[in-house]
Coordinates of C-alpha atoms and ligand atoms in Angstrom, one line a residue:
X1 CA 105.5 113.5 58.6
X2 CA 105.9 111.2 61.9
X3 CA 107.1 107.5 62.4
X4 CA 106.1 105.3 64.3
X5 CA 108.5 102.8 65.8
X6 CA 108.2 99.1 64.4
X7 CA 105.4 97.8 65.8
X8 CA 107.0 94.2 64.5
X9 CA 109.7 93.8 65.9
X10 CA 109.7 91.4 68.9
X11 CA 106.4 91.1 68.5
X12 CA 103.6 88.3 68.4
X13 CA 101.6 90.8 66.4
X14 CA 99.5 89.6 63.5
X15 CA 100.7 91.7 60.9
X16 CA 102.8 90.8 58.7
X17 CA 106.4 91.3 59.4
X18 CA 106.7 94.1 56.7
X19 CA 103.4 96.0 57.2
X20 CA 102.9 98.7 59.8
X21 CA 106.1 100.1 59.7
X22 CA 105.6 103.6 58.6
X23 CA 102.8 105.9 59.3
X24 CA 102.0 109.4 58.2
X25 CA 99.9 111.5 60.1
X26 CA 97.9 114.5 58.6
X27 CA 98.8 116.4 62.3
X28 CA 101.0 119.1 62.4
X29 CA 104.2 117.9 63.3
X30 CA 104.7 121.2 65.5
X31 CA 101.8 120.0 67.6
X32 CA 103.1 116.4 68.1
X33 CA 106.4 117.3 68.7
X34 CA 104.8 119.5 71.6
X35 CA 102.7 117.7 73.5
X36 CA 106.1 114.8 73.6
X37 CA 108.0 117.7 75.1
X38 CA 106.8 116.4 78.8
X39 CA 110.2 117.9 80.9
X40 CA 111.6 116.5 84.1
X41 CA 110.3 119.7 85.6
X42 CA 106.7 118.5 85.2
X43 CA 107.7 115.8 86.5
X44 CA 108.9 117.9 89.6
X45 CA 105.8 120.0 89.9
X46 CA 103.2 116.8 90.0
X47 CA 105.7 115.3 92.3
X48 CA 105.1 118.4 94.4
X49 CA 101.1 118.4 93.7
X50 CA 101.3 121.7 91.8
X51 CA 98.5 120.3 90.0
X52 CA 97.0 123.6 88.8
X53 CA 100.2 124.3 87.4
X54 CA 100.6 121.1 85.3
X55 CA 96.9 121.3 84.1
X56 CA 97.6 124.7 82.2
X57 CA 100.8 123.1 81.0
X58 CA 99.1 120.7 79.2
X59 CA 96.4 123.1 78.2
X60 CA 99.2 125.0 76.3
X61 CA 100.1 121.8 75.0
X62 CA 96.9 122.3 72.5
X63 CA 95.3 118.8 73.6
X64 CA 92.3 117.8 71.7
X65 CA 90.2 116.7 74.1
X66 CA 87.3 113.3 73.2
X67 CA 84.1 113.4 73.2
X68 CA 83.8 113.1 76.8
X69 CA 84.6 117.4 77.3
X70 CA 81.1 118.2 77.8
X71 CA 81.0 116.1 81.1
X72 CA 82.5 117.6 84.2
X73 CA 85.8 115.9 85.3
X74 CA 85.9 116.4 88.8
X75 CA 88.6 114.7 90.7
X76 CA 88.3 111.3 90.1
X77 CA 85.9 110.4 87.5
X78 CA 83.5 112.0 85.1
X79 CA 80.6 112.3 87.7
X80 CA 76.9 113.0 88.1
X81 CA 76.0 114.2 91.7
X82 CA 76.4 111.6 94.2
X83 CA 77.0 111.8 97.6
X84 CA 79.8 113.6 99.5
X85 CA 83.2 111.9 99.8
X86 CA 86.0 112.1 101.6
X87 CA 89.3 114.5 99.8
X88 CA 92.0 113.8 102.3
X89 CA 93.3 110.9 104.3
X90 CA 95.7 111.7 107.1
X91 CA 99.2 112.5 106.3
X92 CA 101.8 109.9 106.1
X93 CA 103.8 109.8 108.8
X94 CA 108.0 110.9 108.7
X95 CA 109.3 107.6 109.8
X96 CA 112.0 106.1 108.1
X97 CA 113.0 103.0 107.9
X98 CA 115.4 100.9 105.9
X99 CA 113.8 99.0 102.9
X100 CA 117.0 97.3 102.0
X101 CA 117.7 95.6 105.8
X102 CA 113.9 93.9 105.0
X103 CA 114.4 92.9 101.7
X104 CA 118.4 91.4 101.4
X105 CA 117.6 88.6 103.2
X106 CA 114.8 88.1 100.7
X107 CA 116.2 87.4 97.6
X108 CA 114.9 85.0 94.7
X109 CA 112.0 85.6 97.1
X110 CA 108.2 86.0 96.1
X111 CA 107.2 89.5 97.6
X112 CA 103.8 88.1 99.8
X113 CA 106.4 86.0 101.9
X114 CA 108.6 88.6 102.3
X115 CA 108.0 89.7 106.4
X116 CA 107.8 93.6 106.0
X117 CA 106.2 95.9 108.4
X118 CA 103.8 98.3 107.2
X119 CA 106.0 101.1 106.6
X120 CA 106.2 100.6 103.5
X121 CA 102.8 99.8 102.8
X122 CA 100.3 102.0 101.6
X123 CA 97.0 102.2 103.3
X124 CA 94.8 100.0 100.6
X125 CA 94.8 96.5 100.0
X126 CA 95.4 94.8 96.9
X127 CA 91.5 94.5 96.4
X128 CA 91.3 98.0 96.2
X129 CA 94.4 98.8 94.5
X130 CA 93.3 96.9 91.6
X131 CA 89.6 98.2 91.2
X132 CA 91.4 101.6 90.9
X133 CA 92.2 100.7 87.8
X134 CA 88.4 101.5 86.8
X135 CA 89.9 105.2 87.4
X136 CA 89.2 106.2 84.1
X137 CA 85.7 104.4 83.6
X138 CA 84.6 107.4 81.6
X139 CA 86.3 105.5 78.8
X140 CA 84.3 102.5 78.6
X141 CA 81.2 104.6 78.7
X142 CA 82.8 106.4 75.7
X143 CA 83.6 102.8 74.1
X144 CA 80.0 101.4 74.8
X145 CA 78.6 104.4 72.9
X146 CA 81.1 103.7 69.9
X147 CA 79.5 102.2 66.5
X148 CA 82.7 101.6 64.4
X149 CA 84.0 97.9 66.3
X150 CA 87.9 99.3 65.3
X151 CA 87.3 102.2 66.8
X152 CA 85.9 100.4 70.1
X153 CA 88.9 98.8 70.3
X154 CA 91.3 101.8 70.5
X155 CA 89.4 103.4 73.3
X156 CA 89.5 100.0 75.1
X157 CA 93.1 100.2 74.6
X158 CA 93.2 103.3 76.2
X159 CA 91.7 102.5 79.3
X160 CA 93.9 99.6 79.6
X161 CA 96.8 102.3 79.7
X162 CA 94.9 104.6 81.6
X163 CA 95.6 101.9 84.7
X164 CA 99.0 102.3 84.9
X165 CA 98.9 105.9 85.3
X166 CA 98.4 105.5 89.1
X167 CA 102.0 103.6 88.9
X168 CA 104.2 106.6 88.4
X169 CA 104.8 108.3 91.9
X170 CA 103.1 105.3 94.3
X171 CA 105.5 102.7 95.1
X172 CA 103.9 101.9 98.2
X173 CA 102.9 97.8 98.5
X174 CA 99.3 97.5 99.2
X175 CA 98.2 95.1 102.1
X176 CA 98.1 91.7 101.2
X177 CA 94.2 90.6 101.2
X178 CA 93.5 88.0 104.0
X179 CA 91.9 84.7 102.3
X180 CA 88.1 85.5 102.3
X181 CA 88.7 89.5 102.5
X182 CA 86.3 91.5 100.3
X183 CA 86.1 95.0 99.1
X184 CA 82.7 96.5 97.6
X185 CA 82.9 99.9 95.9
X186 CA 79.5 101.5 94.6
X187 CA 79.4 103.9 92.6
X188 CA 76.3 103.9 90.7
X189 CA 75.3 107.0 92.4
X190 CA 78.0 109.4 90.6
X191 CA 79.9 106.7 88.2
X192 CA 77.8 104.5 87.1
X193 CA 79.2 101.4 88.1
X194 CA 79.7 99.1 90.9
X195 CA 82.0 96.0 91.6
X196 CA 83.0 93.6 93.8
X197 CA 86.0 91.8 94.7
X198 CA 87.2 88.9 96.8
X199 CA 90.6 87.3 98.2
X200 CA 89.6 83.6 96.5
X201 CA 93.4 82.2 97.5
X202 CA 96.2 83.0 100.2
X203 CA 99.2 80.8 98.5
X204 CA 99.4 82.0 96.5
X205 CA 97.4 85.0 96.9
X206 CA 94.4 85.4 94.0
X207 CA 91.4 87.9 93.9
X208 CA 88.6 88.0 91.8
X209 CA 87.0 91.0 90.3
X210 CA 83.9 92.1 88.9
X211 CA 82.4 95.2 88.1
X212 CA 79.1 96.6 86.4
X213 CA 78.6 99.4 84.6
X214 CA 75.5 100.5 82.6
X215 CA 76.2 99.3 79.2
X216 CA 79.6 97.3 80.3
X217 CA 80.7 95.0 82.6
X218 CA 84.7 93.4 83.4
X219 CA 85.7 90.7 85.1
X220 CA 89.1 89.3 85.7
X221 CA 91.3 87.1 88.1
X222 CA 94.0 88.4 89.5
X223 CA 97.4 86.7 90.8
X224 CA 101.3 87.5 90.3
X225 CA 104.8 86.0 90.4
X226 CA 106.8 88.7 91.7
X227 CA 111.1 87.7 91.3
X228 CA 113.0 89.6 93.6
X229 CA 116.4 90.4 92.0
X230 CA 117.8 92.1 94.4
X231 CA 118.2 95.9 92.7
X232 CA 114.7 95.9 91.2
X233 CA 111.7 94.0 92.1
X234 CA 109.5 92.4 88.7
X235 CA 106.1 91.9 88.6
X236 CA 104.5 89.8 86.3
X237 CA 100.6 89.7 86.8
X238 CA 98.6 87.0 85.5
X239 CA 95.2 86.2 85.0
X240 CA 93.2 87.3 82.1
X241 CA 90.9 90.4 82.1
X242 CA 87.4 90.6 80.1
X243 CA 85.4 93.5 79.3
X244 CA 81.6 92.9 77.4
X245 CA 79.2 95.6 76.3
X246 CA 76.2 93.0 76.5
X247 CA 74.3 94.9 73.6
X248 CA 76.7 94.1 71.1
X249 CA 78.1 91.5 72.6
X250 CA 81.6 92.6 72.1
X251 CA 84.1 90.2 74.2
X252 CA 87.8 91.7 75.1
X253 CA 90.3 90.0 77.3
X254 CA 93.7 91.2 77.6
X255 CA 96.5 90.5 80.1
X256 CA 98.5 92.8 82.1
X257 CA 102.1 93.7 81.4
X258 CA 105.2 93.5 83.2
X259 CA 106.0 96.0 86.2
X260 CA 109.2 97.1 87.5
X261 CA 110.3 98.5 91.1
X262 CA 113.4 100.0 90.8
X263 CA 116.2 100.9 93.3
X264 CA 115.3 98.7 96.0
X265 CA 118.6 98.7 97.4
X266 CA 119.5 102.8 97.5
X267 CA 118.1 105.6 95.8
X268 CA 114.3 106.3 95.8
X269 CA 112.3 103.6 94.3
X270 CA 110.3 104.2 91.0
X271 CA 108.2 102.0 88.9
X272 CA 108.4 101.2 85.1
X273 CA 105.9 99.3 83.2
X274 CA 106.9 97.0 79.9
X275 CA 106.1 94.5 77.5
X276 CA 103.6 93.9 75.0
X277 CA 100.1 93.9 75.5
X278 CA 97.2 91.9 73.2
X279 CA 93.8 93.0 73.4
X280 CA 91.4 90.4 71.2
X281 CA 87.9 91.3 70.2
X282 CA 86.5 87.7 70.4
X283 CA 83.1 89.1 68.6
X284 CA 84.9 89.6 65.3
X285 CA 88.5 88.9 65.7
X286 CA 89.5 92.5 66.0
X287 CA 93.3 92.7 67.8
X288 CA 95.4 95.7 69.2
X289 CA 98.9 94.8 70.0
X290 CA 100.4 97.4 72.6
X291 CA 103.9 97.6 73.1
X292 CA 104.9 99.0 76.4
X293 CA 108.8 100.3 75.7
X294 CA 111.1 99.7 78.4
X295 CA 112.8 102.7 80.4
X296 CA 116.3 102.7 79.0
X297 CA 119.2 105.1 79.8
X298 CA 120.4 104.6 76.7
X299 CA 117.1 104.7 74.8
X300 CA 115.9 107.6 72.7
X301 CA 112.7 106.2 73.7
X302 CA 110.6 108.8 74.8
X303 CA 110.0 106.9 78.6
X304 CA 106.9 105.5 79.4
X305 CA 106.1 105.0 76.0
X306 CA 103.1 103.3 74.7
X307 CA 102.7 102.6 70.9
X308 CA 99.9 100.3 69.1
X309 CA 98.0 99.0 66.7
X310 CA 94.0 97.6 65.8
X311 CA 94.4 94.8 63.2
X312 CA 90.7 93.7 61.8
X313 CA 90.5 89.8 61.8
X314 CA 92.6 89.5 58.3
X315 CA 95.6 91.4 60.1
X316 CA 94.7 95.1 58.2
X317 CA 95.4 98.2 59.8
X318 CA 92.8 100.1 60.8
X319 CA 93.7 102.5 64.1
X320 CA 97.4 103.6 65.3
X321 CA 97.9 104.5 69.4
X322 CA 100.4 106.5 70.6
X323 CA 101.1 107.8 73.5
X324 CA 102.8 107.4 77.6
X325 CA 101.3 105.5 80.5
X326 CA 101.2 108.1 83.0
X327 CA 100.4 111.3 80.9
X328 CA 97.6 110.4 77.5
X329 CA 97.1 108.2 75.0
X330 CA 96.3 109.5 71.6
X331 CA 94.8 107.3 68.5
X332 CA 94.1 108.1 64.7
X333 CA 92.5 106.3 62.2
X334 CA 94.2 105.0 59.0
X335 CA 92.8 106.5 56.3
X336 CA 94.7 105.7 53.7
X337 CA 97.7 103.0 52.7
X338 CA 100.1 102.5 49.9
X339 CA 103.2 101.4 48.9
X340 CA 106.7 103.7 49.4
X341 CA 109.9 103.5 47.2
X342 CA 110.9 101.3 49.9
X343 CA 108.8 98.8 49.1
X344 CA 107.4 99.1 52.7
X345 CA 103.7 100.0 53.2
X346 CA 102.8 103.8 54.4
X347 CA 99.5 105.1 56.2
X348 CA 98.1 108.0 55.8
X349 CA 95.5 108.7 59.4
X350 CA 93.1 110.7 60.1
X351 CA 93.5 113.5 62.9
X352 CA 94.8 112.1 66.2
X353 CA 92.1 112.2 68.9
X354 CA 93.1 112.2 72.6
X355 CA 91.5 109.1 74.1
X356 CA 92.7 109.7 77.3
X357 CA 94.8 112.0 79.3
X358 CA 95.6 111.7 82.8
X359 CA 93.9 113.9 85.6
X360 CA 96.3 116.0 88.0
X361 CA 96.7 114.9 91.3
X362 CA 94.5 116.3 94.1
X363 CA 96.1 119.1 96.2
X364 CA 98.3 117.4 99.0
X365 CA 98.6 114.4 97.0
X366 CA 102.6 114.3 97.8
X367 CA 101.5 114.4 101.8
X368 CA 99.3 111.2 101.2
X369 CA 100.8 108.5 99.2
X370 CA 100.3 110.0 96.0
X371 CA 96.4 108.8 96.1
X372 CA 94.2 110.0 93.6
X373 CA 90.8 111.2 94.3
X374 CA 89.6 107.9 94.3
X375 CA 92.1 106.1 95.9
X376 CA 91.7 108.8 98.9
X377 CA 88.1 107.6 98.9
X378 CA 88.1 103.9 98.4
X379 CA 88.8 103.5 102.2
X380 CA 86.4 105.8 103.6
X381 CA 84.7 103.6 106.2
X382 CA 81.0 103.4 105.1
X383 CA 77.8 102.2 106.6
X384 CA 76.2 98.7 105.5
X385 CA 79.3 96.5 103.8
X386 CA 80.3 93.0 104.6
X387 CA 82.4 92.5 107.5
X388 CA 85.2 91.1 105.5
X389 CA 85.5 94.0 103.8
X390 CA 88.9 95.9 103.5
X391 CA 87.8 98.9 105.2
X392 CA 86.9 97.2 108.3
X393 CA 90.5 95.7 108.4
X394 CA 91.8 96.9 111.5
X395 CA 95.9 96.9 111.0
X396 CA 95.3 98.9 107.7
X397 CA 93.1 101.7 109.7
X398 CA 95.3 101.9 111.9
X399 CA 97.9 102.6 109.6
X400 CA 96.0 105.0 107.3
X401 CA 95.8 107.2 110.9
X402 CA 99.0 107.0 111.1
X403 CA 99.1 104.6 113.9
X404 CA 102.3 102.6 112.2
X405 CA 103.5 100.5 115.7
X406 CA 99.5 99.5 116.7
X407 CA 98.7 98.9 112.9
X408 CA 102.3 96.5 112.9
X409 CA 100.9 94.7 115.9
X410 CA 97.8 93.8 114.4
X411 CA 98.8 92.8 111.6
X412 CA 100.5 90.3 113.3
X413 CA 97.5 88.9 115.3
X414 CA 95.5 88.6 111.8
X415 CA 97.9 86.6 110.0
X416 CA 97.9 84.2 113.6
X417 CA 94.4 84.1 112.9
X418 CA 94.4 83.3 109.4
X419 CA 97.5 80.5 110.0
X420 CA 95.1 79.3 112.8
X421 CA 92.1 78.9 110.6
X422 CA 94.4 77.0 107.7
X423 CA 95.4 74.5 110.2
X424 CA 91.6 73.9 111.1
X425 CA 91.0 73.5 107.6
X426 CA 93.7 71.6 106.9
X427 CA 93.3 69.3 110.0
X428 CA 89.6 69.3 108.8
X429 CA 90.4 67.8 105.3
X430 CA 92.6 64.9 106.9
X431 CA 90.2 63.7 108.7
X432 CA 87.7 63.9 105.6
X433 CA 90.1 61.8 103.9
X434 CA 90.8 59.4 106.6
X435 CA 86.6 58.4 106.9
X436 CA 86.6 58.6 102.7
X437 CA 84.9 61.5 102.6
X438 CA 85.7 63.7 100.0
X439 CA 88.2 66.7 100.9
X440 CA 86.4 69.7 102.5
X441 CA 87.9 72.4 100.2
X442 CA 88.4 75.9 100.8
X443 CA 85.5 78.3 98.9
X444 CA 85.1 82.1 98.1
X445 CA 81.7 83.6 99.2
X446 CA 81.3 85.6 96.2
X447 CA 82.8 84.2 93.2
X448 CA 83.0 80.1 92.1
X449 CA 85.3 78.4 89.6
X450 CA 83.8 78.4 86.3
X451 CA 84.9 77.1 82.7
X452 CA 85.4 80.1 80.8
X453 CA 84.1 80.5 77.5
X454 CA 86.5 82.2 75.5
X455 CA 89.7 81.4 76.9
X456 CA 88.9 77.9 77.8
X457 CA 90.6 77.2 81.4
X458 CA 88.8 77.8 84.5
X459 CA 88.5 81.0 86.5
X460 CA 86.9 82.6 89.1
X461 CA 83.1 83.9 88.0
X462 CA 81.1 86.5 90.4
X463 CA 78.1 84.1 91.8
X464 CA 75.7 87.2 91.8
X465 CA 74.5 86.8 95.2
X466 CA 76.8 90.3 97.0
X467 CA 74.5 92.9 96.2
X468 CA 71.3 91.0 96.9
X469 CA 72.7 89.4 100.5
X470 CA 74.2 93.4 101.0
X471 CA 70.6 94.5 100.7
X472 CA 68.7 92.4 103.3
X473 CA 72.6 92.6 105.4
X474 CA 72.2 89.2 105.2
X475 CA 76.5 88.3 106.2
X476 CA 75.6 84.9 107.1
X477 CA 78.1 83.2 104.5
X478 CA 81.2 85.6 105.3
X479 CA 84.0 83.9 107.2
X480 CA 85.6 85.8 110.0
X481 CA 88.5 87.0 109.9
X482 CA 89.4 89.7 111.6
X483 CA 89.9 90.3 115.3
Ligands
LIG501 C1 107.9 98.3 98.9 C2 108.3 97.6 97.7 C3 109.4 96.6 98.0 C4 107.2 96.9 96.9 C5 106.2 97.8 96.3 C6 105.5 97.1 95.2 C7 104.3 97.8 94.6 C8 104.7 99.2 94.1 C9 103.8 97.0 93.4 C10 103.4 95.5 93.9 C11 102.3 95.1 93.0 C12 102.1 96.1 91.9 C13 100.8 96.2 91.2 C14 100.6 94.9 90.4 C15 99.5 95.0 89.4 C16 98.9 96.1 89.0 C17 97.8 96.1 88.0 C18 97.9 97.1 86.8 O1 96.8 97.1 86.1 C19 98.2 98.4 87.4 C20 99.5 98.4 88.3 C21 99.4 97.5 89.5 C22 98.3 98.0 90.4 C23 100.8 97.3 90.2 C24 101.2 98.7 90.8 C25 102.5 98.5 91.6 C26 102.4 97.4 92.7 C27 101.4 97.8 93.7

């Protein structure tokens, strides 16, 4: 028999406060024990890229794989031919510098004004960084093919997991987008899906995002408010993601959780991701309340914990998700529910099914900013994109060849350029408003405001008109901004 924390506690859930609180599983407790048995010297060996190594680790590990097994996982993503990429950037550079002279000064501080040099950047910006989370798209092809809407549900969950997974060795700070900077990423060829994203606001700094697959499509806006406490660093993204499979019409939106950089004053950083997580079916009502635990010294917590739950729209239990950010996510169906001596409510699942685990680094990984595989290829310079787009920005090239002084000198000529261009439009608007005109105001290429449907509140909505302007290379409406 295994229990399940209380999913309650601290919670906005929409169970009831004494449901959910124990669970049996039908699993071998052997096997579950097992695969929780994750040592520090794993740890070690994907820190060192061993990734062969891990791999048959977690093969002894007895992992039941999804449905998915049949499909061949190649580096990053489950694909089907495509065209040659790119499995190595050049090695980072051995230059150290000290994080804590940059950042004491900084305090109370949002990170974007924080003047750092790109040492400790890592050679993507935050355009990029953020469509990685698609990492694991395999799972939304899963979730399109799923019937059962509560089962839907827990393999959305999982993907939403599946993002953080990228967090646990890369604590390099992606380049802030310049306002109007874009970033395509195609992948129809192998993936299935392609997406497009857009810097739609510098202060503070906002992107837009959205990406089709063949039987889904997501969407979301994208800003942060980071507090700088001095020892650790807090993230707290906001913004509102949506997922649709258009031929069910099934709506999700969820919001991101907390993140943590720790040790910014000595020690080696490391990130930690918390809080609790609702993802809302708008369709039918259908919830899963995630509950990311908090690293804790003190904690028997398992770290990197991730537990939840899929409530139908009258608050009954119908899935259970356990599982850690950066290794798999495992969910079983309840099968079965009745009352205990205690009075408290106990489910009986169904075997657990692995809905995702996470894919071993490529070889080198360690050398090059911990990328994935398709990290290391989302800044491969390619023919035919839009001139704003990321991989065209000079100071980050630079930097991903290593060239850390040049790429520091031009990032400071961009961000003249972008103050400069401000000032125009500011200047620009004053004088709109001294003739009574109304106020020339700043707007994206690629995405416009829009009321949005389920959440109410307006948001940034793709205006469909990339890929078609892309294929006649018609740039005309990009703004230029870079040197
Ligand atoms: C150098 C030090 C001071 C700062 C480094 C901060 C870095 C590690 C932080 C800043 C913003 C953070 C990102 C903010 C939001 C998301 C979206 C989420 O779905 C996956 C994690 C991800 C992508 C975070 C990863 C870690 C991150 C990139």
């Amino acid at each position: 028999m295994e229990s399940y924390p209380d999913m309650s506690s601290e919670s906005d859930s929409e169970m009831s406060p004494n449901e959910a609180r124990v669970y049996t599983t039908k699993t071998s407790p052997k096997r579950v024990a097992a695969s929780h048995r994750r040592t520090a010297s794993q740890d070690k060996l994907r820190a060192l890229g061993k990734s062969a190594s891990l791999d048959s680790a977690s093969q002894q590990h007895g992992q039941q794989h999804g449905s998915d097994s049949s499909l061949s996982t190649i580096g990053g993503g489950t694909r089907q031919g495509g065209r040659k990429r790119r499995n190595k950037i050049p090695e980072k550079p051995n230059i150290s510098l000290n994080l804590w002279s940059f950042m004491k000064n900084a305090i109370g501080k949002e990170l974007s004004k924080i003047p750092m040099p790109v040492n400790f950047n890592e050679p993507l910006s935050m355009l990029q960084r953020i469509m990685e989370e698609m990492e694991y798209s395999e799972i939304l092809d899963q979730a399109a093919r799923c019937q059962d809407s509560a089962e839907q549900m827990a393999w959305v969950a999982a993907f939403t997991v599946s993002a953080y997974a990228t967090t646990l060795f890369r604590v390099g700070k992606p380049f802030n987008p310049l306002l109007g900077e874009t970033f395509e990423f195609d992948r129809m060829d192998d993936l299935g899906w392609r997406g497009i994203s857009e810097q739609v606001s510098h202060h503070p700094p906002a992107l837009a995002m959205h990406i089709e697959g063949k039987d889904w499509m997501t969407w979301q806006e994208f800003t942060m408010t980071t507090k700088f406490r001095g020892r650790y660093l807090q993230i707290v993204p906001m913004g509102i993601a949506h997922l649709v499979f258009p031929k069910t019409g099934h709506h999700y939106t969820w919001r991101k959780v907390v993140t943590t950089v720790n040790n910014v004053i000595v020690g080696n950083l490391w990130v930690d991701n918390h809080g609790e997580m609702e993802i809302t079916n708008h369709h039918n009502g259908d919830k899963c309340h995630l509950k990311y635990s908090a690293y804790s010294y003190f904690s028997r917590d398992e770290p990197r914990k991730v537990t939840g739950v899929v409530t139908d729209k009258e608050g009954a239990a119908k899935w259970v998700l356990t599982g850690t950010w950066d290794q798999k996510m495992e969910a079983a169906q309840i099968v079965h529910k009745e009352e205990s001596n205690k009075g408290k409510p106990v489910f009986e699942t169904g075997p657990h099914r692995t809905m995702w685990k996470v894919r071993p680094p490529p070889p080198g990984a360690e050398k090059m900013y911990f990328f994935s595989q398709l990290a290391i290829e989302m800044n491969e310079a390619e023919d035919g994109v839009a001139p704003t787009d990321s991989r065209l920005r000079p100071d980050q090239r630079c930097m991903e060849d290593g060239r850390w002084d040049e790429a520091n000198r031009v990032k400071v000529r961009l961000e003249e350029k972008q103050r400069e261009a401000r000032k125009l439009r500011e200047a620009q608007a004053e004088k709109a408003k001294a003739e009574g005109r109304e106020l020339a105001q700043y707007k994206p290429t690629w995405f416009r405001k829009e009321r949005c449907s389920v959440m109410g509140g307006v948001m940034h909505r793709y205006n469909k008109l990339y890929w078609d302007c892309k294929a006649r290379q018609d740039w005309s409406s990009c703004p230029d901004i870079y040197l």
